Amino acid sequence: MQCTICLDDEGEIVQKGCCCRGDAGAVHIDCLVEAAAHEETTAGWTHCSTCNGSYTGSTFESLAKAWVERVKELPEDDRVRLAAYNNLTLALNELGQCAEAEENQLSVVDICSRTFGPDALETAFAKMQLATTYQYLDRVPEACRLLEPSIETLRSDDDPITLDAISRLADVYRQLGRYAESETLQLEAVALSQDLHGENGAVTLCTIANLTAIYRERGQCTKAVELEERVYTAQQRVLGKDHPSTLYSASNLANIYSDMGVYDKSKALGEETLSMMKKTHGPDNLSTFAVANNLANTMFLLGELGPAEILVRETIEGLSRVVGPDHRDTLTAQSTLADILLARGQPQLCFDLLRPVVPKMLGGFGQDHVIALYTATSLADAQSQLGFHAEALAQLVDIRKRLVISLGADHSENLRTASTHGAALVRSGRGGEGIVLLEETLRRQEQLLGEDHALTKATALRLRRLDRVSQV
């Protein structure tokens, strides 16, 4: 294989990480840097001149740092210099160096505010990049406060910056559990992307993938799986199987399969994706950790408790080391571990684990966020099993009210909580009420999720155990 720029086959040759694949994507990094430096515009530092796709992975990181080296001696308010430092923030975020990214971007925002004014387009764009860093740092409310006032400044007809701003704010709303607002904005982003890049353009496919994440969290799995399968198939063809955007969609699709109860399919895709993520992103990348946690959850649902616990404990250790014990991804992995502990019959360990986690989730994710409420349900289940009946029942009633308001009565998470509530009522001595609730929940789960879904089976098992007890 030879470099497509110098046509030499000596030295280290890498893939550009854009849409060019195989021989067409082979380059020396130094050659690519020199090519970018000699282009008439700055686009060569971020996009391939052949396919017009964005550079990703190690190529993007190398180019970002090389660009800054080329412009760092320019005046601090030079537009090209500012563009390079804006771009560096994105690269540092991808590397997991988020504290350094924040320091860099705060400086960019300050320079733009002084040079162009606090309400200028340049300042709004710099704030958008800072908001992305806050998302990486799990400071989502701060990201929201930055983006919301900037969104109108960033809006302009058929502009890629507008698309980026709308999609990012939609993702922030999703993280905060504001699903209706998130969906509205993401649909707008999809329509704009189709106008700018075409229905099967790489950016459009990524934007649709973001939309499926919203549908999944809202429990609209049929909608989500139809879209995600189409996106994943197209991305494999357009970008390649190991492209970061394709791997993101593969992870989403594995999660949707798990939500639908298609666990074997979810596990197979999750294992394949995790293996590729470790190679392309590295073992300590946040996206790699997320895939590992989702795979551990699927293994748990398959009843593979031992391997699931090993994988999720490794994930928690890695996340705690890389981003800290209070990061939302670390807390989410701890929620997975708590479920495994409950399934192993260890409610005290589950309670001790989740007692500090749930308040952090409700404060950081939002009071109505589905993951926070899911974890609060697990905590209430542990409380009930330990005999703290009043506290558990009060929590479950509140959680179910919040879930009905935010997700609807028939969302799978609301049905899971209803099943947990029924079992808690039985344990508290209110067996009649509990059995009625369990039977009604089972009927709805069979109708909406199917008899083979893990949640349906869990409710059926609870009822069978109660029936055996009553016959003794």
Short mmCIF file of C-alpha atoms in Angstrom, two decimals, residues 101-424:
data_model
loop_
_atom_site.label_atom_id
_atom_site.label_comp_id
_atom_site.label_asym_id
_atom_site.label_seq_id
_atom_site.Cartn_x
_atom_site.Cartn_y
_atom_site.Cartn_z
CA ALA A 101 -10.17 21.25 26.16
CA GLU A 102 -12.17 23.42 28.57
CA GLU A 103 -9.16 25.63 29.34
CA ASN A 104 -8.44 26.03 25.63
CA GLN A 105 -12.03 26.84 24.71
CA LEU A 106 -12.62 29.26 27.56
CA SER A 107 -9.69 31.24 26.14
CA VAL A 108 -11.24 31.13 22.64
CA VAL A 109 -14.61 32.34 23.97
CA ASP A 110 -12.90 35.19 25.84
CA ILE A 111 -10.97 36.30 22.74
CA CYS A 112 -14.09 36.18 20.55
CA SER A 113 -16.15 38.13 23.10
CA ARG A 114 -13.52 40.89 23.29
CA THR A 115 -12.84 40.97 19.56
CA PHE A 116 -16.27 40.52 17.98
CA GLY A 117 -18.67 41.17 20.87
CA PRO A 118 -20.55 38.81 23.25
CA ASP A 119 -23.46 38.32 20.83
CA ALA A 120 -21.47 37.87 17.62
CA LEU A 121 -21.69 34.76 15.48
CA GLU A 122 -18.02 33.95 16.16
CA THR A 123 -18.63 34.08 19.92
CA ALA A 124 -21.76 31.95 19.66
CA PHE A 125 -19.83 29.33 17.69
CA ALA A 126 -17.05 29.28 20.29
CA LYS A 127 -19.64 28.83 23.03
CA MET A 128 -21.15 25.93 21.10
CA GLN A 129 -17.76 24.21 21.10
CA LEU A 130 -17.42 24.89 24.83
CA ALA A 131 -20.88 23.39 25.39
CA THR A 132 -19.71 20.20 23.69
CA THR A 133 -16.81 20.02 26.14
CA TYR A 134 -19.26 20.42 29.02
CA GLN A 135 -21.22 17.46 27.65
CA TYR A 136 -18.03 15.38 27.72
CA LEU A 137 -17.43 16.58 31.29
CA ASP A 138 -21.00 15.62 32.26
CA ARG A 139 -21.91 19.24 32.97
CA VAL A 140 -25.00 19.06 30.79
CA PRO A 141 -27.02 21.86 32.47
CA GLU A 142 -24.08 24.23 31.81
CA ALA A 143 -24.00 23.09 28.19
CA CYS A 144 -27.71 23.85 27.93
CA ARG A 145 -27.29 27.33 29.42
CA LEU A 146 -24.61 28.10 26.84
CA LEU A 147 -26.45 26.73 23.83
CA GLU A 148 -29.99 28.00 24.36
CA PRO A 149 -29.21 31.73 24.08
CA SER A 150 -26.75 31.10 21.23
CA ILE A 151 -29.04 29.04 19.03
CA GLU A 152 -30.80 31.95 17.33
CA THR A 153 -27.47 33.67 16.61
CA LEU A 154 -26.22 30.46 14.99
CA ARG A 155 -29.35 29.97 12.90
CA SER A 156 -29.16 30.87 9.22
CA ASP A 157 -30.76 29.23 6.21
CA ASP A 158 -29.02 26.10 4.88
CA ASP A 159 -25.87 26.60 6.94
CA PRO A 160 -23.77 23.68 8.29
CA ILE A 161 -23.18 25.65 11.51
CA THR A 162 -26.94 25.89 11.99
CA LEU A 163 -27.24 22.14 11.54
CA ASP A 164 -24.51 21.48 14.08
CA ALA A 165 -26.03 23.86 16.63
CA ILE A 166 -29.55 22.44 16.32
CA SER A 167 -28.36 18.85 16.56
CA ARG A 168 -26.17 19.56 19.58
CA LEU A 169 -28.93 21.33 21.49
CA ALA A 170 -31.27 18.45 20.65
CA ASP A 171 -28.73 16.03 22.14
CA VAL A 172 -28.43 18.16 25.30
CA TYR A 173 -32.22 18.12 25.69
CA ARG A 174 -32.16 14.32 25.29
CA GLN A 175 -29.54 14.01 28.02
CA LEU A 176 -31.72 16.16 30.28
CA GLY A 177 -34.80 14.03 29.59
CA ARG A 178 -36.56 16.81 27.63
CA TYR A 179 -37.56 14.37 24.91
CA ALA A 180 -40.34 16.29 23.15
CA GLU A 181 -38.11 19.34 22.65
CA SER A 182 -35.21 17.11 21.65
CA GLU A 183 -37.25 15.29 19.00
CA THR A 184 -38.59 18.51 17.50
CA LEU A 185 -35.09 19.96 17.12
CA GLN A 186 -33.57 16.74 15.81
CA LEU A 187 -36.27 16.39 13.15
CA GLU A 188 -35.43 19.94 12.08
CA ALA A 189 -31.76 18.95 11.93
CA VAL A 190 -32.53 15.89 9.79
CA ALA A 191 -34.53 17.98 7.30
CA LEU A 192 -31.76 20.59 7.07
CA SER A 193 -29.10 17.91 6.66
CA GLN A 194 -31.03 16.27 3.82
CA ASP A 195 -31.14 19.65 2.05
CA LEU A 196 -27.42 20.24 2.58
CA HIS A 197 -25.95 16.74 2.18
CA GLY A 198 -28.61 14.57 0.55
CA GLU A 199 -30.67 11.74 2.03
CA ASN A 200 -27.74 9.30 2.21
CA GLY A 201 -24.97 11.76 2.96
CA ALA A 202 -22.65 10.84 5.83
CA VAL A 203 -23.78 13.82 7.94
CA THR A 204 -27.44 13.05 7.30
CA LEU A 205 -27.01 9.44 8.39
CA CYS A 206 -25.34 10.58 11.63
CA THR A 207 -28.17 13.03 12.29
CA ILE A 208 -30.78 10.31 11.79
CA ALA A 209 -28.80 8.08 14.17
CA ASN A 210 -29.13 10.82 16.80
CA LEU A 211 -32.89 10.81 16.21
CA THR A 212 -33.12 7.05 16.78
CA ALA A 213 -31.45 7.51 20.19
CA ILE A 214 -34.37 9.75 21.18
CA TYR A 215 -36.95 7.23 19.93
CA ARG A 216 -35.22 4.46 21.83
CA GLU A 217 -35.20 6.36 25.13
CA ARG A 218 -38.87 7.19 24.64
CA GLY A 219 -39.66 3.49 24.20
CA GLN A 220 -40.57 3.82 20.50
CA CYS A 221 -38.45 0.81 19.53
CA THR A 222 -40.26 -0.08 16.29
CA LYS A 223 -39.62 3.42 14.96
CA ALA A 224 -36.05 3.35 16.22
CA VAL A 225 -35.06 -0.05 14.83
CA GLU A 226 -36.42 0.66 11.33
CA LEU A 227 -34.43 3.89 11.12
CA GLU A 228 -31.26 2.55 12.73
CA GLU A 229 -31.08 -0.58 10.56
CA ARG A 230 -31.35 1.61 7.46
CA VAL A 231 -28.70 4.00 8.76
CA TYR A 232 -26.31 1.21 9.79
CA THR A 233 -26.60 -0.53 6.42
CA ALA A 234 -25.97 2.72 4.53
CA GLN A 235 -23.03 3.71 6.75
CA GLN A 236 -21.30 0.37 6.24
CA ARG A 237 -21.55 0.98 2.50
CA VAL A 238 -20.65 4.69 2.50
CA LEU A 239 -18.20 4.98 5.43
CA GLY A 240 -17.00 1.45 6.10
CA LYS A 241 -17.66 -0.90 9.00
CA ASP A 242 -14.96 0.53 11.30
CA HIS A 243 -15.78 4.23 10.83
CA PRO A 244 -16.63 5.94 14.18
CA SER A 245 -20.09 6.96 12.94
CA THR A 246 -20.82 3.39 11.80
CA LEU A 247 -19.69 2.01 15.16
CA TYR A 248 -21.91 4.54 16.95
CA SER A 249 -24.89 3.30 14.95
CA ALA A 250 -23.94 -0.32 15.60
CA SER A 251 -23.93 0.41 19.32
CA ASN A 252 -27.33 2.13 19.07
CA LEU A 253 -28.74 -0.81 17.12
CA ALA A 254 -27.47 -3.34 19.66
CA ASN A 255 -29.18 -1.31 22.41
CA ILE A 256 -32.46 -1.25 20.50
CA TYR A 257 -32.32 -5.02 19.93
CA SER A 258 -31.81 -5.44 23.68
CA ASP A 259 -34.77 -3.16 24.47
CA MET A 260 -36.91 -5.26 22.11
CA GLY A 261 -35.85 -8.49 23.83
CA VAL A 262 -33.76 -9.76 20.90
CA TYR A 263 -30.86 -10.46 23.24
CA ASP A 264 -28.80 -12.94 21.20
CA LYS A 265 -28.73 -10.53 18.26
CA SER A 266 -27.89 -7.65 20.59
CA LYS A 267 -25.06 -9.56 22.24
CA ALA A 268 -23.49 -10.65 18.94
CA LEU A 269 -23.53 -7.10 17.55
CA GLY A 270 -22.34 -5.66 20.87
CA GLU A 271 -19.37 -8.03 21.07
CA GLU A 272 -18.35 -7.25 17.49
CA THR A 273 -18.70 -3.50 18.08
CA LEU A 274 -16.72 -3.58 21.34
CA SER A 275 -13.86 -5.44 19.66
CA MET A 276 -13.71 -2.89 16.83
CA MET A 277 -14.04 0.06 19.23
CA LYS A 278 -11.02 -1.10 21.23
CA LYS A 279 -8.99 -1.18 18.01
CA THR A 280 -10.17 2.12 16.52
CA HIS A 281 -10.82 4.24 19.62
CA GLY A 282 -8.70 2.51 22.25
CA PRO A 283 -9.78 0.72 25.44
CA ASP A 284 -10.04 3.91 27.53
CA ASN A 285 -12.28 5.89 25.18
CA LEU A 286 -15.68 6.94 26.57
CA SER A 287 -17.49 5.43 23.59
CA THR A 288 -15.70 2.12 24.17
CA PHE A 289 -16.75 2.13 27.81
CA ALA A 290 -20.37 2.86 26.81
CA VAL A 291 -20.44 -0.12 24.45
CA ALA A 292 -18.93 -2.34 27.16
CA ASN A 293 -21.58 -1.28 29.69
CA ASN A 294 -24.40 -1.90 27.23
CA LEU A 295 -22.99 -5.33 26.41
CA ALA A 296 -22.78 -6.16 30.12
CA ASN A 297 -26.44 -5.18 30.50
CA THR A 298 -27.45 -7.47 27.62
CA MET A 299 -25.46 -10.33 29.15
CA PHE A 300 -27.27 -9.70 32.44
CA LEU A 301 -30.63 -9.90 30.68
CA LEU A 302 -29.53 -13.19 29.12
CA GLY A 303 -28.82 -14.52 32.62
CA GLU A 304 -25.03 -14.53 32.12
CA LEU A 305 -24.46 -12.89 35.50
CA GLY A 306 -20.83 -13.90 36.05
CA PRO A 307 -19.40 -12.58 32.76
CA ALA A 308 -21.68 -9.52 32.97
CA GLU A 309 -20.42 -8.62 36.45
CA ILE A 310 -16.77 -9.02 35.42
CA LEU A 311 -17.25 -6.78 32.37
CA VAL A 312 -19.18 -4.05 34.18
CA ARG A 313 -16.73 -3.93 37.10
CA GLU A 314 -13.88 -3.51 34.59
CA THR A 315 -15.89 -0.73 32.96
CA ILE A 316 -16.54 1.06 36.26
CA GLU A 317 -12.86 0.84 37.17
CA GLY A 318 -11.84 2.27 33.80
CA LEU A 319 -14.39 5.08 33.87
CA SER A 320 -13.50 6.02 37.45
CA ARG A 321 -9.86 6.27 36.41
CA VAL A 322 -10.46 8.21 33.18
CA VAL A 323 -13.35 10.57 34.01
CA GLY A 324 -13.95 10.08 37.73
CA PRO A 325 -16.49 8.23 39.93
CA ASP A 326 -19.22 10.88 39.59
CA HIS A 327 -19.32 11.09 35.78
CA ARG A 328 -22.69 10.14 34.29
CA ASP A 329 -21.17 7.19 32.41
CA THR A 330 -19.63 5.84 35.63
CA LEU A 331 -22.97 6.23 37.43
CA THR A 332 -24.77 4.46 34.57
CA ALA A 333 -22.36 1.52 34.77
CA GLN A 334 -22.93 1.35 38.53
CA SER A 335 -26.66 1.10 37.80
CA THR A 336 -25.95 -1.96 35.62
CA LEU A 337 -23.90 -3.52 38.42
CA ALA A 338 -26.76 -2.88 40.87
CA ASP A 339 -29.16 -4.88 38.70
CA ILE A 340 -26.70 -7.78 38.64
CA LEU A 341 -26.39 -7.67 42.43
CA LEU A 342 -30.18 -7.77 42.81
CA ALA A 343 -30.38 -10.73 40.44
CA ARG A 344 -27.74 -12.49 42.56
CA GLY A 345 -29.92 -12.01 45.67
CA GLN A 346 -27.69 -9.33 47.21
CA PRO A 347 -30.08 -6.42 47.96
CA GLN A 348 -27.87 -4.99 50.71
CA LEU A 349 -24.91 -4.60 48.34
CA CYS A 350 -27.26 -3.07 45.76
CA PHE A 351 -28.65 -0.64 48.36
CA ASP A 352 -25.19 0.40 49.54
CA LEU A 353 -24.08 0.97 45.94
CA LEU A 354 -27.11 2.98 44.80
CA ARG A 355 -27.86 5.09 47.88
CA PRO A 356 -25.27 7.74 46.87
CA VAL A 357 -25.70 7.16 43.12
CA VAL A 358 -29.43 7.94 42.75
CA PRO A 359 -29.27 11.53 44.16
CA LYS A 360 -26.33 12.27 41.87
CA MET A 361 -28.26 10.94 38.88
CA LEU A 362 -31.45 12.83 39.66
CA GLY A 363 -29.42 16.02 40.14
CA GLY A 364 -27.19 15.60 37.08
CA PHE A 365 -29.44 13.77 34.60
CA GLY A 366 -32.67 15.52 35.57
CA GLN A 367 -35.58 14.49 37.81
CA ASP A 368 -37.49 12.92 34.90
CA HIS A 369 -34.64 11.29 33.00
CA VAL A 370 -35.34 7.66 32.16
CA ILE A 371 -31.93 6.33 33.28
CA ALA A 372 -32.14 8.19 36.59
CA LEU A 373 -35.66 6.88 37.21
CA TYR A 374 -34.61 3.36 36.17
CA THR A 375 -31.86 3.44 38.77
CA ALA A 376 -34.18 4.90 41.40
CA THR A 377 -36.51 1.94 40.76
CA SER A 378 -33.65 -0.50 41.40
CA LEU A 379 -32.87 1.29 44.67
CA ALA A 380 -36.53 1.10 45.74
CA ASP A 381 -36.55 -2.61 44.89
CA ALA A 382 -33.53 -3.16 47.15
CA GLN A 383 -35.18 -1.13 49.93
CA SER A 384 -38.32 -3.25 49.66
CA GLN A 385 -36.36 -6.51 49.81
CA LEU A 386 -34.56 -5.23 52.92
CA GLY A 387 -37.86 -4.44 54.67
CA PHE A 388 -37.95 -0.65 54.24
CA HIS A 389 -41.48 -0.89 52.89
CA ALA A 390 -42.83 2.62 53.47
CA GLU A 391 -39.83 4.31 51.87
CA ALA A 392 -39.81 1.92 48.91
CA LEU A 393 -43.53 2.28 48.19
CA ALA A 394 -43.41 6.07 48.41
CA GLN A 395 -40.50 6.14 45.96
CA LEU A 396 -42.19 3.78 43.52
CA VAL A 397 -45.44 5.77 43.46
CA ASP A 398 -43.47 8.96 42.71
CA ILE A 399 -41.34 7.28 40.03
CA ARG A 400 -44.39 5.88 38.24
CA LYS A 401 -46.05 9.30 38.18
CA ARG A 402 -42.93 10.86 36.68
CA LEU A 403 -42.60 8.09 34.08
CA VAL A 404 -46.23 8.43 32.98
CA ILE A 405 -45.79 12.18 32.50
CA SER A 406 -42.44 12.00 30.69
CA LEU A 407 -42.74 8.72 28.74
CA GLY A 408 -46.34 7.52 28.88
CA ALA A 409 -48.10 4.68 30.68
CA ASP A 410 -47.05 2.00 28.19
CA HIS A 411 -43.31 2.71 28.11
CA SER A 412 -41.31 -0.43 28.98
CA GLU A 413 -39.63 1.32 31.92
CA ASN A 414 -43.00 2.30 33.40
CA LEU A 415 -44.11 -1.33 33.11
CA ARG A 416 -40.89 -2.48 34.80
CA THR A 417 -41.51 -0.07 37.66
CA ALA A 418 -45.15 -1.21 37.92
CA SER A 419 -43.94 -4.81 38.29
CA THR A 420 -41.45 -3.76 40.98
CA HIS A 421 -44.24 -1.80 42.69
CA GLY A 422 -46.53 -4.85 42.68
CA ALA A 423 -43.85 -7.04 44.28
CA ALA A 424 -43.15 -4.34 46.88
#
